[in-house]
């Protein structure tokens, strides 16, 4: 190839250089669409975008809340200024105080109304039996049976309510007996011989049941038709005494008068012996024993007369007949 071939090669090289230059010029005018090199993954990018959006939303919400608070504060201040402009501050305080007083009064009124309604409902319920309708109980005697009855009724509230055990002046429970005390009879033999005092074996019947009325009298007749008992009482005025008779009505009658001493038909016992049943009998026997010992101490009596004077006879081998000789002569067996 000679000169012609070289010229063609130079022409091709010049064309290539022109193409390169034009490409470079066009690249400077057009924006580059090539993305920058990333140093993190796509998920991290999304997370960053989400966090940035949430931060922007929170900032906008906080700004809105602050604006609302400021507007509310401005409205409250404006209303307060209007109130103060129309009424004095002291008048506002008084009105608020009156409102609180009205609320408290309403609460008190509702409480009183509820209390009155409860009281009316309780009053409407059937209450206890009226005193006038309670049965009147009359107890005759102050011995063991009557003592147990009076003490038991006083201890049982239900029985007391049903049998009208209330204050004695209401007359709903009456005790009638010649003696106003309860006697502990097992110690009566000791009182007869001086082992114990008679006051230590007695108890006032009014102390057994303080709500019962007591009448010191003797019942002479029971009238079932009229439901009453006829009584006699000794009334003394000064040195003059008289017997007064009266009637006592009853709804329930309790008879606890006991029984008389049994002589077992032995002749002369009733006429010549001393019975041991009441406190008066123990006092009488004790006084008689003292008189016998004083009589046996007279110097003019012989030994036979002293032995005869100091001989005691007990009729009956019951509890009283055994205890009385043993207490009279301790350590000596009766013959």
Phi, psi and omega in degrees: 000153185235228184289327181295321180290323179294321180296321177296321180295321180291322179296320178294321179294322179294320178298321179295321180293322179295320178298318179296318181294318178296323178295319179293322179294319179293327179291331178287328182281320183278142177290148182278131178263007181281129179283147178290160180290126180271141176250006180218172187274175181288322179298320178296323179296315178298319179297320180295317179298319179296317180294320180295321177295317179297321178296318178297321179293316179298319180296319179293320178296316179298322179294319178295317178298320179296321178296318179296317179298318180295320179293321178295319179296319179296321179293320179295317179295322179294318178295318179297320179294323178295318179297313180295331180287328181274318184235154177290158181297321179297321179295322177297315179298319181296318180296317177296321177297320178295324177297318178295321178296320178296320178297316179296320179295324178294320177297316179297318180297317178295322178295317179296320179297318178297319180296317180293323178295319177296319180296320179293322179293322178291323179292331180288337179288150179292123182271191179294161182296132180302155182298323183294334182269353180287140181293143179269122184256129176243125181248126179258123178101157178231032180274204184298314183295313180294322179298315180295321180295312181297319181289324180289319179294324180291330182278331182264113185292323181295317179293322179296323180288325183278335181252011170067046177274093179230197183304144188295330182289349173284342175072031181264345174217123186231135175248127181240124180195151176291340180241141185261032181212161174260135184251129175274091189297331179299337179262009183292323178296322177295326177291331181289329182254003175092008177292321177229161176274146182294334179291336181279352181245016178236153178223128178301134184291333178291337178282338180292315178217105184288348181267000181258146178267144181239136176237121178277096183202169177245129179279124180257340182202148175245127183250092183295328182296312180269358181052060179211164176236142178264130186235154173233134180228141178272118181249120181249139176229104187072234177264354181262132180239148181218157179260124180248134182248139180207166180244146178234122179278157181212158168255323175233132181242127178244121182255115178224050185273352181079207183217165178278164180290135182271124179268353180057023177072017180283125182295139175084351181293313183294328185273330191239350184259161174257128179273155180235087182226330182238171178295324178297324177296319179296320178295320180295317180294319180297318178295321180294321179295319178297320179295324180294317180294323177293323178292322181290347181270002178291131184296334185282351182278146176276173180294323178296320179293322178294318179295321178293322180290329182264018177264124181246140181241128178248125180257119183108134182245034175278194180303317180291318182294338179269319185287323184299310178295325180293322177286332180288324181228080181298136179083358180240124181282136177290151180259000000 
